[in-house]
């Protein structure tokens, strides 16, 4: 009979970024990759669970073999420890956002039993993971977006004509430059985002990016958006340039606020793209952002139960002072820049909130 270890909580991470305990690597995240610091984040999460009396372990989507069931897992006790045996839990801290049919089938298998509960709000994850869904739901404040469903020149031209029509009728049409942004519809972390200039081989560039993406996943979808002039938008203290503002919420309350400042010569604000993350006091949030947050929460509340949901809302401000909801995130990152003590402190504060919520979920499942 196969021994199965039962846990209160299993952290489930995408196999694209992690190693299974059945692999040869000594840690879940490669020490040579951009995700190396996640080893510290998730070891801290497991240790905080232990302090709260929550039995927790770490695993990957590669290890899924049934509802709440995994064929190997990691634990942490001064170092990462491999366990090449089965593990089971009904409470999942899911950091697994499938983008392919195969991955979606794994998620369906993982959550096939009604006894399995996930930390993230599934309806919110579906809405925020898809940039087109996000735009359609929040058209009045979101960045105009049109889907490109194939690499054919005809489809791309049709998408551009459709977007140009939307931009022409937009109340803030003066915000939009003659450049465009191409984004992987299901992408994250600032990856697969390209600036497009149709006066300089823009159509050819889109076809090229589309075909590159198809090599990684058969189902490919991009969205085309206007490039918004915003390098003189948000200004916080000494920080200026291309800036986005992220608000992290839980239990319908604002937990944390930070800005991300793009490095010189780049428009991408994400840390993974060289952006500088700077925490701000919640009191610095502009009134129009607070108004937009209230509006977004109200719409979300109509469609899903927001109680205990953790999520982030990202905003940019145009040079003309107009606010745009850029995107939402149902699973904001918990890693930190090791060179900035305040970032580590704030990330650990967020992890502590997550662990407290996991404790509530475990109690509810008892």
Coordinates of C-alpha atoms in Angstrom, one line a residue:
X1 CA 0.0 0.0 0.0
X2 CA 1.4 3.4 -1.0
X3 CA 1.9 5.7 2.0
X4 CA 0.3 9.2 1.7
X5 CA 1.3 12.0 3.9
X6 CA -1.6 14.3 4.8
X7 CA -1.0 18.0 5.1
X8 CA -3.1 20.9 6.3
X9 CA -1.9 23.0 3.3
X10 CA 0.0 22.3 0.1
X11 CA 1.7 25.1 -1.8
X12 CA 1.3 24.3 -5.5
X13 CA 3.6 26.1 -7.9
X14 CA 3.7 25.9 -11.7
X15 CA 6.3 23.4 -13.0
X16 CA 7.5 26.0 -15.6
X17 CA 9.3 27.8 -12.8
X18 CA 10.1 25.1 -10.2
X19 CA 11.6 21.7 -9.8
X20 CA 9.8 18.7 -8.5
X21 CA 11.2 16.9 -5.5
X22 CA 11.8 14.0 -7.9
X23 CA 14.2 16.2 -9.9
X24 CA 18.0 16.3 -9.2
X25 CA 18.1 20.0 -8.1
X26 CA 18.6 20.8 -4.4
X27 CA 16.0 23.5 -4.2
X28 CA 12.5 24.1 -5.6
X29 CA 13.6 27.2 -7.5
X30 CA 16.8 27.2 -9.6
X31 CA 19.7 29.0 -7.8
X32 CA 20.8 30.3 -11.2
X33 CA 17.4 31.7 -12.3
X34 CA 15.5 34.9 -11.8
X35 CA 13.3 33.0 -9.3
X36 CA 16.2 32.0 -7.0
X37 CA 14.9 34.4 -4.3
X38 CA 11.6 32.5 -4.2
X39 CA 13.3 29.8 -2.2
X40 CA 13.6 32.3 0.7
X41 CA 10.0 33.5 0.3
X42 CA 8.5 30.0 0.3
X43 CA 10.7 28.7 3.1
X44 CA 9.5 31.6 5.2
X45 CA 5.9 30.8 4.4
X46 CA 6.4 27.2 5.4
X47 CA 8.1 28.2 8.6
X48 CA 5.3 30.7 9.5
X49 CA 2.8 27.9 8.9
X50 CA 4.7 25.7 11.3
X51 CA 4.7 28.4 13.9
X52 CA 0.9 28.7 13.6
X53 CA 0.5 24.9 13.9
X54 CA -0.3 24.4 10.2
X55 CA 1.3 21.4 8.6
X56 CA 2.4 22.6 5.2
X57 CA 4.6 21.4 2.3
X58 CA 5.6 22.7 -1.2
X59 CA 4.9 20.9 -4.5
X60 CA 4.6 21.5 -8.2
X61 CA 2.0 21.1 -10.9
X62 CA 4.2 18.4 -12.4
X63 CA 3.4 16.3 -9.3
X64 CA -0.4 16.4 -9.5
X65 CA -1.9 12.9 -9.7
X66 CA -5.4 13.4 -8.4
X67 CA -7.7 15.8 -6.5
X68 CA -5.5 17.3 -3.8
X69 CA -3.0 14.4 -4.4
X70 CA 0.7 14.7 -5.4
X71 CA 3.4 12.2 -6.0
X72 CA 6.3 14.1 -4.3
X73 CA 6.8 17.2 -2.2
X74 CA 9.3 19.5 -0.5
X75 CA 9.5 20.6 3.2
X76 CA 11.8 23.0 4.9
X77 CA 13.8 22.6 8.1
X78 CA 17.0 24.8 7.9
X79 CA 17.3 23.5 4.3
X80 CA 15.0 22.2 1.6
X81 CA 14.2 18.5 2.0
X82 CA 12.9 16.2 -0.7
X83 CA 10.2 13.6 -0.2
X84 CA 9.6 11.2 -3.1
X85 CA 6.3 9.9 -1.7
X86 CA 2.7 10.9 -2.0
X87 CA 1.1 13.9 -0.3
X88 CA -2.5 15.0 0.1
X89 CA -4.3 18.2 1.2
X90 CA -7.7 19.7 0.9
X91 CA -6.4 23.2 1.3
X92 CA -4.2 24.5 -1.5
X93 CA -2.2 27.7 -1.8
X94 CA -2.3 27.7 -5.6
X95 CA 0.4 29.5 -7.5
X96 CA -0.5 27.7 -10.6
X97 CA -2.1 29.6 -13.5
X98 CA -2.5 27.3 -16.5
X99 CA -2.1 28.7 -20.0
X100 CA -2.3 25.5 -22.1
X101 CA -5.0 22.9 -22.4
X102 CA -2.7 20.3 -20.8
X103 CA -2.1 22.6 -17.8
X104 CA -5.9 23.3 -17.6
X105 CA -6.6 19.6 -17.5
X106 CA -4.1 19.2 -14.6
X107 CA -5.9 22.0 -12.7
X108 CA -9.3 20.3 -13.3
X109 CA -7.8 17.1 -12.0
X110 CA -6.4 18.8 -8.9
X111 CA -9.7 20.4 -8.0
X112 CA -12.1 17.7 -9.2
X113 CA -13.3 17.0 -5.6
X114 CA -15.7 19.4 -3.8
X115 CA -13.6 18.9 -0.7
X116 CA -10.7 20.7 -2.3
X117 CA -10.5 24.5 -1.6
X118 CA -8.0 26.9 -3.2
X119 CA -6.6 30.1 -1.7
X120 CA -7.2 32.1 -4.8
X121 CA -10.7 33.1 -6.0
X122 CA -11.2 31.0 -9.1
X123 CA -13.6 33.4 -10.7
X124 CA -11.2 36.3 -10.1
X125 CA -8.3 34.3 -11.4
X126 CA -10.1 33.6 -14.7
X127 CA -11.1 37.3 -15.0
X128 CA -7.7 38.8 -14.2
X129 CA -5.5 36.3 -16.0
X130 CA -7.2 37.2 -19.3
X131 CA -6.4 40.8 -20.3
X132 CA -9.3 40.8 -22.8
X133 CA -11.8 39.7 -20.1
X134 CA -10.5 42.4 -17.8
X135 CA -11.0 45.1 -20.4
X136 CA -14.5 44.0 -21.3
X137 CA -15.5 44.0 -17.6
X138 CA -14.0 47.4 -16.8
X139 CA -14.3 49.2 -20.2
X140 CA -14.8 52.7 -18.7
X141 CA -11.5 52.7 -16.8
X142 CA -9.4 50.0 -18.4
X143 CA -6.9 50.3 -21.3
X144 CA -8.7 49.7 -24.6
X145 CA -7.8 46.2 -25.9
X146 CA -8.5 44.1 -29.0
X147 CA -7.7 40.4 -29.4
X148 CA -5.4 39.1 -32.2
X149 CA -6.3 35.5 -32.7
X150 CA -4.0 34.4 -35.4
X151 CA -0.7 35.4 -37.2
X152 CA -2.4 36.2 -40.5
X153 CA -1.9 39.7 -41.8
X154 CA -5.6 40.0 -42.5
X155 CA -6.6 39.3 -38.8
X156 CA -3.9 41.7 -37.5
X157 CA -5.1 44.5 -39.8
X158 CA -8.7 43.8 -38.7
X159 CA -7.7 44.1 -35.0
X160 CA -5.8 47.3 -35.6
X161 CA -8.8 48.9 -37.5
X162 CA -11.1 47.8 -34.6
X163 CA -8.8 49.2 -32.0
X164 CA -8.3 52.5 -33.9
X165 CA -12.1 52.9 -34.1
X166 CA -12.3 52.5 -30.3
X167 CA -9.5 54.9 -29.7
X168 CA -11.0 57.5 -32.0
X169 CA -14.3 57.5 -30.0
X170 CA -12.6 57.3 -26.6
X171 CA -13.2 60.3 -24.4
X172 CA -9.5 60.6 -23.7
X173 CA -8.2 59.9 -27.2
X174 CA -5.5 62.5 -26.8
X175 CA -3.8 60.2 -24.3
X176 CA -2.9 57.7 -27.0
X177 CA 0.3 57.9 -29.0
X178 CA 0.8 56.6 -32.6
X179 CA 2.6 53.6 -31.1
X180 CA 0.9 50.4 -29.8
X181 CA 1.5 47.7 -27.2
X182 CA 1.3 43.9 -28.0
X183 CA 0.8 41.7 -25.0
X184 CA 0.4 38.0 -24.4
X185 CA -3.2 37.8 -23.3
X186 CA -2.4 35.4 -20.5
X187 CA 1.1 36.7 -19.8
X188 CA 2.5 38.0 -16.5
X189 CA 5.7 39.5 -15.0
X190 CA 6.1 42.0 -17.9
X191 CA 7.2 39.1 -20.2
X192 CA 6.0 39.0 -23.9
X193 CA 5.1 42.7 -24.0
X194 CA 6.3 44.5 -27.1
X195 CA 6.1 48.1 -28.3
X196 CA 4.8 48.2 -31.9
X197 CA 5.3 50.9 -34.5
X198 CA 3.2 50.2 -37.6
X199 CA 5.2 52.8 -39.5
X200 CA 8.3 50.6 -38.9
X201 CA 7.4 47.0 -39.9
X202 CA 4.7 46.7 -37.1
X203 CA 2.7 44.1 -38.9
X204 CA 5.7 41.9 -39.6
X205 CA 6.9 42.2 -35.9
X206 CA 3.5 41.0 -34.6
X207 CA 3.6 38.0 -37.0
X208 CA 7.1 37.3 -35.7
X209 CA 6.1 37.5 -32.0
X210 CA 3.0 35.5 -32.6
X211 CA 4.9 32.6 -34.3
X212 CA 7.6 32.7 -31.5
X213 CA 4.9 32.3 -28.9
X214 CA 3.3 29.4 -30.8
X215 CA 6.5 27.4 -30.4
X216 CA 5.8 27.4 -26.6
X217 CA 2.1 26.9 -26.6
X218 CA -0.3 25.8 -29.3
X219 CA -3.1 28.1 -28.1
X220 CA -1.8 31.6 -28.6
X221 CA -3.7 34.9 -28.0
X222 CA -2.4 38.4 -28.0
X223 CA -4.1 41.7 -27.2
X224 CA -3.3 45.0 -29.0
X225 CA -3.5 48.1 -26.9
X226 CA -2.6 51.8 -27.4
X227 CA 0.7 53.0 -26.1
X228 CA -0.3 55.6 -23.5
X229 CA 1.9 58.6 -22.9
X230 CA 2.5 58.3 -19.2
X231 CA 6.1 59.2 -18.5
X232 CA 4.9 62.4 -16.8
X233 CA 1.9 60.8 -15.1
X234 CA 2.4 59.6 -11.6
X235 CA 5.0 61.5 -9.6
X236 CA 5.7 60.3 -6.0
X237 CA 8.4 62.2 -4.1
X238 CA 11.6 62.0 -6.1
X239 CA 10.2 59.2 -8.3
X240 CA 9.1 60.0 -11.9
X241 CA 9.1 58.6 -15.4
X242 CA 7.2 55.5 -16.4
X243 CA 5.5 54.5 -13.1
X244 CA 2.6 52.1 -12.3
X245 CA 0.9 52.0 -8.9
X246 CA -0.1 48.7 -7.3
X247 CA -2.6 48.4 -4.6
X248 CA -2.8 45.0 -2.7
X249 CA -6.1 44.2 -1.1
X250 CA -7.4 41.4 1.2
X251 CA -10.8 41.1 2.9
X252 CA -11.8 44.2 0.9
X253 CA -9.2 46.3 2.7
X254 CA -6.0 47.9 1.4
X255 CA -3.0 46.0 2.8
X256 CA -0.1 47.6 0.9
X257 CA 0.8 50.1 -1.7
X258 CA 3.8 50.4 -3.9
X259 CA 5.0 51.9 -7.1
X260 CA 7.2 50.4 -9.8
X261 CA 9.5 52.7 -11.7
X262 CA 10.8 51.6 -15.1
X263 CA 14.5 51.8 -15.6
X264 CA 15.8 54.5 -17.9
X265 CA 15.1 53.7 -21.6
X266 CA 12.4 51.1 -20.8
X267 CA 8.6 51.5 -20.4
X268 CA 8.1 48.2 -18.5
X269 CA 7.8 48.8 -14.7
X270 CA 7.9 45.2 -13.5
X271 CA 10.8 44.2 -11.3
X272 CA 11.5 41.2 -13.6
X273 CA 12.1 43.8 -16.3
X274 CA 14.5 45.9 -14.3
X275 CA 11.9 48.1 -12.6
X276 CA 12.4 49.6 -9.1
X277 CA 9.8 48.6 -6.6
X278 CA 9.2 51.2 -3.9
X279 CA 6.7 50.8 -1.0
X280 CA 4.5 53.8 -0.2
X281 CA 2.2 54.6 2.7
X282 CA -1.4 53.8 1.9
X283 CA -2.2 57.5 2.7
X284 CA -0.4 58.5 -0.5
X285 CA -3.0 56.9 -2.8
X286 CA -4.6 59.6 -5.0
X287 CA -8.3 60.2 -4.6
X288 CA -9.1 59.1 -8.2
X289 CA -7.4 55.8 -7.6
X290 CA -9.4 55.2 -4.4
X291 CA -12.6 56.0 -6.5
X292 CA -11.5 53.5 -9.1
X293 CA -10.8 50.8 -6.5
X294 CA -14.3 51.3 -5.1
X295 CA -15.7 51.0 -8.5
X296 CA -13.8 47.8 -9.3
X297 CA -14.6 46.2 -6.0
X298 CA -18.3 46.9 -6.6
X299 CA -18.2 45.2 -10.0
X300 CA -16.3 42.2 -8.6
X301 CA -18.7 41.9 -5.7
X302 CA -21.6 41.5 -8.1
X303 CA -19.9 38.4 -9.6
X304 CA -18.0 36.7 -6.8
X305 CA -17.5 36.5 -3.0
X306 CA -14.7 38.8 -2.2
X307 CA -14.5 37.8 1.4
X308 CA -10.9 36.8 2.2
X309 CA -9.8 37.3 -1.4
X310 CA -6.2 38.5 -1.9
X311 CA -5.6 40.5 -5.1
X312 CA -3.7 43.4 -6.6
X313 CA -4.9 46.3 -8.8
X314 CA -2.4 48.1 -11.1
X315 CA -2.9 51.7 -12.4
X316 CA -1.2 54.1 -14.6
X317 CA -1.8 57.8 -15.1
X318 CA -1.5 59.6 -18.5
X319 CA 0.5 62.8 -19.1
X320 CA -2.9 64.5 -19.3
X321 CA -3.8 63.3 -15.8
X322 CA -6.3 60.5 -16.8
X323 CA -6.3 57.3 -14.8
X324 CA -6.3 53.8 -16.3
X325 CA -6.8 50.4 -14.7
X326 CA -4.0 48.4 -16.3
X327 CA -4.7 44.9 -14.9
X328 CA -5.6 42.9 -11.9
X329 CA -3.7 40.0 -10.3
X330 CA -5.3 37.3 -8.2
X331 CA -1.9 36.1 -6.9
X332 CA 0.5 39.0 -6.2
X333 CA 4.1 37.8 -5.7
X334 CA 5.6 37.4 -2.3
X335 CA 9.3 37.6 -3.2
X336 CA 11.6 40.5 -2.4
X337 CA 14.7 42.3 -3.5
X338 CA 17.4 41.1 -0.9
X339 CA 19.2 44.4 -1.2
X340 CA 16.3 46.3 0.3
X341 CA 15.4 45.5 3.9
X342 CA 12.1 47.4 3.7
X343 CA 11.0 45.2 0.8
X344 CA 11.8 42.1 2.7
X345 CA 9.9 43.3 5.7
X346 CA 6.8 44.2 3.6
X347 CA 6.9 40.9 1.7
X348 CA 7.0 39.0 5.0
X349 CA 4.1 41.1 6.3
X350 CA 2.1 40.0 3.3
X351 CA 3.1 36.4 3.8
X352 CA 2.0 36.6 7.4
X353 CA -1.5 37.8 6.2
X354 CA -1.6 34.8 3.8
X355 CA -0.7 32.4 6.5
X356 CA -3.4 33.7 8.8
X357 CA -5.9 33.3 6.0
X358 CA -4.7 29.7 5.4
X359 CA -5.2 29.0 9.0
X360 CA -8.8 30.1 8.7
X361 CA -9.3 27.9 5.7
X362 CA -7.8 24.9 7.5
X363 CA -10.2 25.4 10.4
X364 CA -13.2 25.7 8.1
X365 CA -12.2 22.4 6.4
X366 CA -12.0 20.6 9.8

